[in-house]
PDB file of C-alpha atoms in Angstrom:
ATOM      1  CA  GLU A   1     -75.641 242.230  68.362  1.00  0.00           C
ATOM      2  CA  ALA A   2     -72.278 239.840  67.819  1.00  0.00           C
ATOM      3  CA  GLY A   3     -72.773 236.053  68.861  1.00  0.00           C
ATOM      4  CA  VAL A   4     -70.286 233.497  70.588  1.00  0.00           C
ATOM      5  CA  THR A   5     -66.972 233.791  68.386  1.00  0.00           C
ATOM      6  CA  GLN A   6     -64.005 230.959  68.446  1.00  0.00           C
ATOM      7  CA  PHE A   7     -60.550 231.047  66.648  1.00  0.00           C
ATOM      8  CA  PRO A   8     -59.852 229.157  64.941  1.00  0.00           C
ATOM      9  CA  SER A   9     -62.644 227.235  63.022  1.00  0.00           C
ATOM     10  CA  HIS A  10     -60.013 224.643  62.206  1.00  0.00           C
ATOM     11  CA  SER A  11     -56.926 223.947  63.249  1.00  0.00           C
ATOM     12  CA  VAL A  12     -53.862 220.141  61.939  1.00  0.00           C
ATOM     13  CA  ILE A  13     -51.410 219.999  63.827  1.00  0.00           C
ATOM     14  CA  GLU A  14     -48.926 217.860  65.294  1.00  0.00           C
ATOM     15  CA  LYS A  15     -49.030 214.712  67.772  1.00  0.00           C
ATOM     16  CA  GLY A  16     -46.165 217.237  70.575  1.00  0.00           C
ATOM     17  CA  GLN A  17     -47.564 220.807  69.588  1.00  0.00           C
ATOM     18  CA  THR A  18     -48.821 223.465  70.831  1.00  0.00           C
ATOM     19  CA  VAL A  19     -52.836 225.059  70.424  1.00  0.00           C
ATOM     20  CA  THR A  20     -53.759 227.537  71.556  1.00  0.00           C
ATOM     21  CA  LEU A  21     -58.180 227.873  70.827  1.00  0.00           C
ATOM     22  CA  ARG A  22     -59.768 231.376  71.844  1.00  0.00           C
ATOM     23  CA  CYS A  23     -63.492 232.537  72.569  1.00  0.00           C
ATOM     24  CA  ASP A  24     -65.126 235.814  72.348  1.00  0.00           C
ATOM     25  CA  PRO A  25     -68.208 235.203  74.365  1.00  0.00           C
ATOM     26  CA  ILE A  26     -71.383 237.774  73.881  1.00  0.00           C
ATOM     27  CA  SER A  27     -70.267 240.881  75.196  1.00  0.00           C
ATOM     28  CA  GLY A  28     -71.812 241.317  79.213  1.00  0.00           C
ATOM     29  CA  HIS A  29     -71.968 237.559  79.682  1.00  0.00           C
ATOM     30  CA  ASP A  30     -70.366 236.022  83.065  1.00  0.00           C
ATOM     31  CA  ASN A  31     -70.508 232.974  82.282  1.00  0.00           C
ATOM     32  CA  LEU A  32     -68.451 231.266  79.397  1.00  0.00           C
ATOM     33  CA  TYR A  33     -68.302 227.717  79.338  1.00  0.00           C
ATOM     34  CA  TRP A  34     -66.062 225.268  77.737  1.00  0.00           C
ATOM     35  CA  TYR A  35     -67.309 222.165  75.448  1.00  0.00           C
ATOM     36  CA  ARG A  36     -65.889 219.030  73.697  1.00  0.00           C
ATOM     37  CA  ARG A  37     -66.648 216.407  70.812  1.00  0.00           C
ATOM     38  CA  VAL A  38     -64.886 213.849  70.358  1.00  0.00           C
ATOM     39  CA  MET A  39     -66.395 211.950  67.043  1.00  0.00           C
ATOM     40  CA  GLY A  40     -69.065 209.916  67.054  1.00  0.00           C
ATOM     41  CA  LYS A  41     -69.308 210.595  70.851  1.00  0.00           C
ATOM     42  CA  GLU A  42     -70.986 212.315  73.626  1.00  0.00           C
ATOM     43  CA  ILE A  43     -70.424 216.658  73.788  1.00  0.00           C
ATOM     44  CA  LYS A  44     -68.890 216.219  76.830  1.00  0.00           C
ATOM     45  CA  PHE A  45     -68.205 219.741  80.051  1.00  0.00           C
ATOM     46  CA  LEU A  46     -65.141 220.835  80.573  1.00  0.00           C
ATOM     47  CA  LEU A  47     -64.648 223.402  82.358  1.00  0.00           C
ATOM     48  CA  HIS A  48     -67.157 227.145  83.175  1.00  0.00           C
ATOM     49  CA  PHE A  49     -65.976 230.169  83.838  1.00  0.00           C
ATOM     50  CA  VAL A  50     -67.808 233.160  86.351  1.00  0.00           C
ATOM     51  CA  LYS A  51     -65.607 236.293  84.754  1.00  0.00           C
ATOM     52  CA  GLU A  52     -62.674 235.454  85.020  1.00  0.00           C
ATOM     53  CA  SER A  53     -62.751 233.367  87.981  1.00  0.00           C
ATOM     54  CA  LYS A  54     -62.943 229.607  87.180  1.00  0.00           C
ATOM     55  CA  GLN A  55     -66.303 228.278  88.416  1.00  0.00           C
ATOM     56  CA  ASP A  56     -65.792 224.750  87.797  1.00  0.00           C
ATOM     57  CA  GLU A  57     -62.908 222.687  85.711  1.00  0.00           C
ATOM     58  CA  SER A  58     -63.881 219.224  86.736  1.00  0.00           C
ATOM     59  CA  GLY A  59     -64.486 217.924  82.623  1.00  0.00           C
ATOM     60  CA  MET A  60     -60.578 219.136  81.917  1.00  0.00           C
ATOM     61  CA  PRO A  61     -59.116 215.838  80.767  1.00  0.00           C
ATOM     62  CA  ASN A  62     -55.709 216.264  82.377  1.00  0.00           C
ATOM     63  CA  ASN A  63     -52.634 219.040  82.656  1.00  0.00           C
ATOM     64  CA  ARG A  64     -52.714 219.238  78.977  1.00  0.00           C
ATOM     65  CA  PHE A  65     -54.596 221.168  79.053  1.00  0.00           C
ATOM     66  CA  LEU A  66     -55.221 225.391  80.158  1.00  0.00           C
ATOM     67  CA  ALA A  67     -57.731 227.242  80.179  1.00  0.00           C
ATOM     68  CA  GLU A  68     -57.839 230.890  81.228  1.00  0.00           C
ATOM     69  CA  ARG A  69     -60.431 233.408  80.541  1.00  0.00           C
ATOM     70  CA  THR A  70     -58.429 237.959  80.983  1.00  0.00           C
ATOM     71  CA  GLY A  71     -60.317 240.663  82.575  1.00  0.00           C
ATOM     72  CA  GLY A  72     -62.976 238.167  82.185  1.00  0.00           C
ATOM     73  CA  THR A  73     -63.994 239.208  78.547  1.00  0.00           C
ATOM     74  CA  TYR A  74     -61.717 236.205  75.628  1.00  0.00           C
ATOM     75  CA  SER A  75     -61.120 232.647  77.273  1.00  0.00           C
ATOM     76  CA  THR A  76     -58.138 230.576  75.468  1.00  0.00           C
ATOM     77  CA  LEU A  77     -57.897 227.094  75.503  1.00  0.00           C
ATOM     78  CA  LYS A  78     -54.442 225.988  75.315  1.00  0.00           C
ATOM     79  CA  VAL A  79     -53.373 221.904  74.624  1.00  0.00           C
ATOM     80  CA  GLN A  80     -49.391 221.995  75.258  1.00  0.00           C
ATOM     81  CA  PRO A  81     -48.056 219.079  73.944  1.00  0.00           C
ATOM     82  CA  ALA A  82     -51.466 218.303  72.189  1.00  0.00           C
ATOM     83  CA  GLU A  83     -52.333 214.459  71.478  1.00  0.00           C
ATOM     84  CA  LEU A  84     -54.057 212.083  69.169  1.00  0.00           C
ATOM     85  CA  GLU A  85     -56.814 211.323  71.223  1.00  0.00           C
ATOM     86  CA  ASP A  86     -57.587 215.398  71.427  1.00  0.00           C
ATOM     87  CA  SER A  87     -58.268 214.956  68.478  1.00  0.00           C
ATOM     88  CA  GLY A  88     -62.545 216.744  68.037  1.00  0.00           C
ATOM     89  CA  VAL A  89     -64.755 219.678  67.909  1.00  0.00           C
ATOM     90  CA  TYR A  90     -64.172 222.497  70.468  1.00  0.00           C
ATOM     91  CA  PHE A  91     -66.964 224.037  72.169  1.00  0.00           C
ATOM     92  CA  CYS A  92     -68.029 227.973  73.944  1.00  0.00           C
ATOM     93  CA  ALA A  93     -70.691 228.568  74.829  1.00  0.00           C
ATOM     94  CA  SER A  94     -72.176 231.794  77.181  1.00  0.00           C
ATOM     95  CA  SER A  95     -74.685 233.217  78.746  1.00  0.00           C
ATOM     96  CA  PRO A  96     -75.120 235.900  81.043  1.00  0.00           C
ATOM     97  CA  ARG A  97     -75.706 234.098  84.580  1.00  0.00           C
ATOM     98  CA  ARG A  98     -75.638 231.552  85.813  1.00  0.00           C
ATOM     99  CA  TRP A  99     -78.701 229.965  86.406  1.00  0.00           C
ATOM    100  CA  ASP A 100     -80.435 230.460  82.141  1.00  0.00           C
ATOM    101  CA  THR A 101     -81.481 228.256  80.600  1.00  0.00           C
ATOM    102  CA  GLU A 102     -80.053 229.125  77.297  1.00  0.00           C
ATOM    103  CA  ALA A 103     -76.466 228.645  76.417  1.00  0.00           C
ATOM    104  CA  PHE A 104     -75.119 230.865  73.160  1.00  0.00           C
ATOM    105  CA  PHE A 105     -72.727 228.726  71.428  1.00  0.00           C
ATOM    106  CA  GLY A 106     -70.122 229.264  69.252  1.00  0.00           C
ATOM    107  CA  GLN A 107     -68.537 227.437  66.350  1.00  0.00           C
ATOM    108  CA  GLY A 108     -66.784 225.023  67.552  1.00  0.00           C
ATOM    109  CA  THR A 109     -63.292 224.952  66.254  1.00  0.00           C
ATOM    110  CA  ARG A 110     -62.413 221.455  65.208  1.00  0.00           C
ATOM    111  CA  LEU A 111     -59.317 220.537  66.184  1.00  0.00           C
ATOM    112  CA  THR A 112     -57.061 217.582  64.349  1.00  0.00           C
ATOM    113  CA  VAL A 113     -53.834 216.130  65.616  1.00  0.00           C
ATOM    114  CA  VAL A 114     -51.772 213.796  63.088  1.00  0.00           C
TER     115      VAL A 114
ATOM    116  CA  ALA B   1     -74.215 211.062  87.716  1.00  0.00           C
ATOM    117  CA  GLN B   2     -77.150 212.316  84.859  1.00  0.00           C
ATOM    118  CA  THR B   3     -76.859 210.813  81.634  1.00  0.00           C
ATOM    119  CA  VAL B   4     -78.436 211.259  78.411  1.00  0.00           C
ATOM    120  CA  THR B   5     -78.959 207.971  75.913  1.00  0.00           C
ATOM    121  CA  GLN B   6     -80.006 209.095  72.869  1.00  0.00           C
ATOM    122  CA  SER B   7     -80.355 205.902  69.895  1.00  0.00           C
ATOM    123  CA  GLN B   8     -80.947 206.595  67.023  1.00  0.00           C
ATOM    124  CA  PRO B   9     -77.454 207.851  65.044  1.00  0.00           C
ATOM    125  CA  GLU B  10     -79.407 209.018  62.187  1.00  0.00           C
ATOM    126  CA  MET B  11     -83.159 209.329  61.197  1.00  0.00           C
ATOM    127  CA  SER B  12     -84.730 210.567  57.402  1.00  0.00           C
ATOM    128  CA  VAL B  13     -87.526 212.243  57.291  1.00  0.00           C
ATOM    129  CA  GLN B  14     -88.990 212.330  53.901  1.00  0.00           C
ATOM    130  CA  GLU B  15     -90.208 217.539  53.172  1.00  0.00           C
ATOM    131  CA  ALA B  16     -93.397 218.544  55.375  1.00  0.00           C
ATOM    132  CA  GLU B  17     -93.762 215.173  56.622  1.00  0.00           C
ATOM    133  CA  THR B  18     -93.079 214.556  60.266  1.00  0.00           C
ATOM    134  CA  VAL B  19     -90.744 212.298  63.037  1.00  0.00           C
ATOM    135  CA  THR B  20     -90.003 211.448  66.150  1.00  0.00           C
ATOM    136  CA  LEU B  21     -86.604 211.471  67.968  1.00  0.00           C
ATOM    137  CA  SER B  22     -85.966 209.929  70.389  1.00  0.00           C
ATOM    138  CA  CYS B  23     -83.357 210.533  73.943  1.00  0.00           C
ATOM    139  CA  THR B  24     -83.942 209.366  77.665  1.00  0.00           C
ATOM    140  CA  TYR B  25     -81.830 210.094  81.568  1.00  0.00           C
ATOM    141  CA  ASP B  26     -81.728 208.799  83.667  1.00  0.00           C
ATOM    142  CA  THR B  27     -81.176 210.852  87.244  1.00  0.00           C
ATOM    143  CA  SER B  28     -82.187 210.740  90.710  1.00  0.00           C
ATOM    144  CA  GLU B  29     -82.927 214.901  91.360  1.00  0.00           C
ATOM    145  CA  SER B  30     -86.896 215.500  91.094  1.00  0.00           C
ATOM    146  CA  ASP B  31     -85.948 219.687  88.969  1.00  0.00           C
ATOM    147  CA  TYR B  32     -83.770 219.326  85.842  1.00  0.00           C
ATOM    148  CA  TYR B  33     -83.954 221.513  82.595  1.00  0.00           C
ATOM    149  CA  LEU B  34     -84.314 218.994  79.519  1.00  0.00           C
ATOM    150  CA  PHE B  35     -83.078 220.587  76.419  1.00  0.00           C
ATOM    151  CA  TRP B  36     -83.017 219.863  72.496  1.00  0.00           C
ATOM    152  CA  TYR B  37     -80.013 221.377  70.829  1.00  0.00           C
ATOM    153  CA  LYS B  38     -80.237 222.015  66.960  1.00  0.00           C
ATOM    154  CA  GLN B  39     -76.078 222.282  65.479  1.00  0.00           C
ATOM    155  CA  PRO B  40     -76.337 222.625  60.926  1.00  0.00           C
ATOM    156  CA  PRO B  41     -73.609 221.931  59.360  1.00  0.00           C
ATOM    157  CA  SER B  42     -72.286 225.849  59.539  1.00  0.00           C
ATOM    158  CA  ARG B  43     -71.698 223.973  63.245  1.00  0.00           C
ATOM    159  CA  GLN B  44     -73.181 226.834  65.687  1.00  0.00           C
ATOM    160  CA  MET B  45     -75.231 224.899  67.639  1.00  0.00           C
ATOM    161  CA  ILE B  46     -78.599 226.325  68.860  1.00  0.00           C
ATOM    162  CA  LEU B  47     -81.738 225.804  71.064  1.00  0.00           C
ATOM    163  CA  VAL B  48     -85.371 224.509  69.632  1.00  0.00           C
ATOM    164  CA  ILE B  49     -86.541 223.873  72.483  1.00  0.00           C
ATOM    165  CA  ARG B  50     -86.563 223.534  76.873  1.00  0.00           C
ATOM    166  CA  GLN B  51     -88.358 221.643  78.851  1.00  0.00           C
ATOM    167  CA  GLU B  52     -88.550 222.390  82.938  1.00  0.00           C
ATOM    168  CA  ALA B  53     -88.839 218.964  84.531  1.00  0.00           C
ATOM    169  CA  TYR B  54     -91.940 220.653  87.357  1.00  0.00           C
ATOM    170  CA  LYS B  55     -93.866 221.683  84.687  1.00  0.00           C
ATOM    171  CA  GLN B  56     -96.443 219.070  83.080  1.00  0.00           C
ATOM    172  CA  GLN B  57     -96.903 220.978  80.290  1.00  0.00           C
ATOM    173  CA  ASN B  58     -95.425 219.888  77.302  1.00  0.00           C
ATOM    174  CA  ALA B  59     -93.302 222.856  75.680  1.00  0.00           C
ATOM    175  CA  THR B  60     -94.495 223.544  72.073  1.00  0.00           C
ATOM    176  CA  GLU B  61     -91.838 225.681  70.021  1.00  0.00           C
ATOM    177  CA  ASN B  62     -93.874 226.079  65.936  1.00  0.00           C
ATOM    178  CA  ARG B  63     -93.056 223.307  64.379  1.00  0.00           C
ATOM    179  CA  PHE B  64     -91.028 221.664  67.219  1.00  0.00           C
ATOM    180  CA  SER B  65     -93.177 219.597  69.853  1.00  0.00           C
ATOM    181  CA  VAL B  66     -91.373 217.649  72.906  1.00  0.00           C
ATOM    182  CA  ASN B  67     -93.298 214.667  74.230  1.00  0.00           C
ATOM    183  CA  PHE B  68     -91.992 214.317  78.454  1.00  0.00           C
ATOM    184  CA  GLN B  69     -92.485 211.697  79.873  1.00  0.00           C
ATOM    185  CA  LYS B  70     -90.706 212.559  83.469  1.00  0.00           C
ATOM    186  CA  ALA B  71     -91.742 208.757  85.468  1.00  0.00           C
ATOM    187  CA  ALA B  72     -90.212 206.951  82.611  1.00  0.00           C
ATOM    188  CA  LYS B  73     -87.455 209.494  81.932  1.00  0.00           C
ATOM    189  CA  SER B  74     -87.888 210.288  78.735  1.00  0.00           C
ATOM    190  CA  PHE B  75     -88.046 213.249  75.990  1.00  0.00           C
ATOM    191  CA  SER B  76     -89.029 213.518  72.544  1.00  0.00           C
ATOM    192  CA  LEU B  77     -88.874 215.930  69.984  1.00  0.00           C
ATOM    193  CA  LYS B  78     -92.290 215.779  67.355  1.00  0.00           C
ATOM    194  CA  ILE B  79     -90.381 217.850  64.195  1.00  0.00           C
ATOM    195  CA  SER B  80     -93.959 218.421  61.965  1.00  0.00           C
ATOM    196  CA  ASP B  81     -94.551 219.933  58.812  1.00  0.00           C
ATOM    197  CA  SER B  82     -90.228 218.846  57.818  1.00  0.00           C
ATOM    198  CA  GLN B  83     -88.531 221.104  55.862  1.00  0.00           C
ATOM    199  CA  LEU B  84     -85.119 220.752  54.148  1.00  0.00           C
ATOM    200  CA  GLY B  85     -83.742 223.059  56.804  1.00  0.00           C
ATOM    201  CA  ASP B  86     -84.026 221.258  59.498  1.00  0.00           C
ATOM    202  CA  ALA B  87     -80.897 218.964  58.290  1.00  0.00           C
ATOM    203  CA  ALA B  88     -78.500 218.779  61.059  1.00  0.00           C
ATOM    204  CA  MET B  89     -77.480 216.938  63.612  1.00  0.00           C
ATOM    205  CA  TYR B  90     -80.218 217.375  66.964  1.00  0.00           C
ATOM    206  CA  PHE B  91     -78.751 217.762  70.470  1.00  0.00           C
ATOM    207  CA  CYS B  92     -80.377 215.908  73.552  1.00  0.00           C
ATOM    208  CA  ALA B  93     -79.018 218.249  76.908  1.00  0.00           C
ATOM    209  CA  TYR B  94     -79.708 217.577  80.468  1.00  0.00           C
ATOM    210  CA  ARG B  95     -78.987 220.849  82.568  1.00  0.00           C
ATOM    211  CA  SER B  96     -79.696 220.340  87.363  1.00  0.00           C
ATOM    212  CA  VAL B  97     -80.615 223.245  89.306  1.00  0.00           C
ATOM    213  CA  GLU B  98     -80.035 221.321  92.480  1.00  0.00           C
ATOM    214  CA  GLU B  99     -77.302 222.124  94.511  1.00  0.00           C
ATOM    215  CA  GLY B 100     -74.411 220.149  93.584  1.00  0.00           C
ATOM    216  CA  GLY B 101     -75.353 219.070  90.790  1.00  0.00           C
ATOM    217  CA  SER B 102     -73.959 220.080  88.130  1.00  0.00           C
ATOM    218  CA  GLN B 103     -73.822 224.039  87.962  1.00  0.00           C
ATOM    219  CA  GLY B 104     -75.346 224.911  85.409  1.00  0.00           C
ATOM    220  CA  ASN B 105     -73.877 222.633  82.808  1.00  0.00           C
ATOM    221  CA  LEU B 106     -75.140 221.034  79.964  1.00  0.00           C
ATOM    222  CA  ILE B 107     -75.270 217.104  79.709  1.00  0.00           C
ATOM    223  CA  PHE B 108     -75.502 215.482  76.482  1.00  0.00           C
ATOM    224  CA  GLY B 109     -76.538 213.162  74.494  1.00  0.00           C
ATOM    225  CA  LYS B 110     -74.659 211.646  71.701  1.00  0.00           C
ATOM    226  CA  GLY B 111     -76.918 213.511  69.375  1.00  0.00           C
ATOM    227  CA  THR B 112     -79.102 212.265  66.129  1.00  0.00           C
ATOM    228  CA  LYS B 113     -78.586 212.769  62.049  1.00  0.00           C
ATOM    229  CA  LEU B 114     -81.626 213.882  61.068  1.00  0.00           C
ATOM    230  CA  SER B 115     -81.684 214.350  56.991  1.00  0.00           C
ATOM    231  CA  VAL B 116     -84.479 216.049  54.992  1.00  0.00           C
ATOM    232  CA  LYS B 117     -85.532 214.487  51.890  1.00  0.00           C
ATOM    233  CA  PRO B 118     -87.119 216.593  49.332  1.00  0.00           C
TER     234      PRO B 118
END
């Protein structure tokens, strides 16, 4: 069974450009989470999907970030326009049910904004 | 709001020796989950061990065990017989189980980078 996969693994963009990160959760997992780790800081929650619906987006930093989950399958996280402080590693995780005690993580996308 | 603190940015251990990674947390909730995740250089985070707050018995997974002190809000990870493959970033995480809590979202510490010397 394939794990959580994220694309791209690394992205370098200029300030002001747009970047779209993609996450493919484990098949059948209704719950999908996005997290971000800025260098040297904690991994922070961004948002949580249950199927195609946003359950909690309280961690989204501002309106430059837009997350979607088409048909309850893969998810995208778009940053437009990107700022220097958006640099970091973006993690995606999935779990079958809301209260599952284990979330499965992808390898992350390292975003560098220059 | 809940917080998780890992006070050791980096730790080092000799192969085959034992090392303990510290984690403290703050919460007003009585029931919750605590986790240790490992992120090797390949960057995929893997669950190492979990602890349910209502269970007094410390969780154990092979060479990994925790010392859970609920009153002190402490959750340390002990790695016995350290192996080269244990070298990684280790993250301590908290998850609420109460209604109105973080609803399943993980709250992480900053991580501890563990090096294993041959």
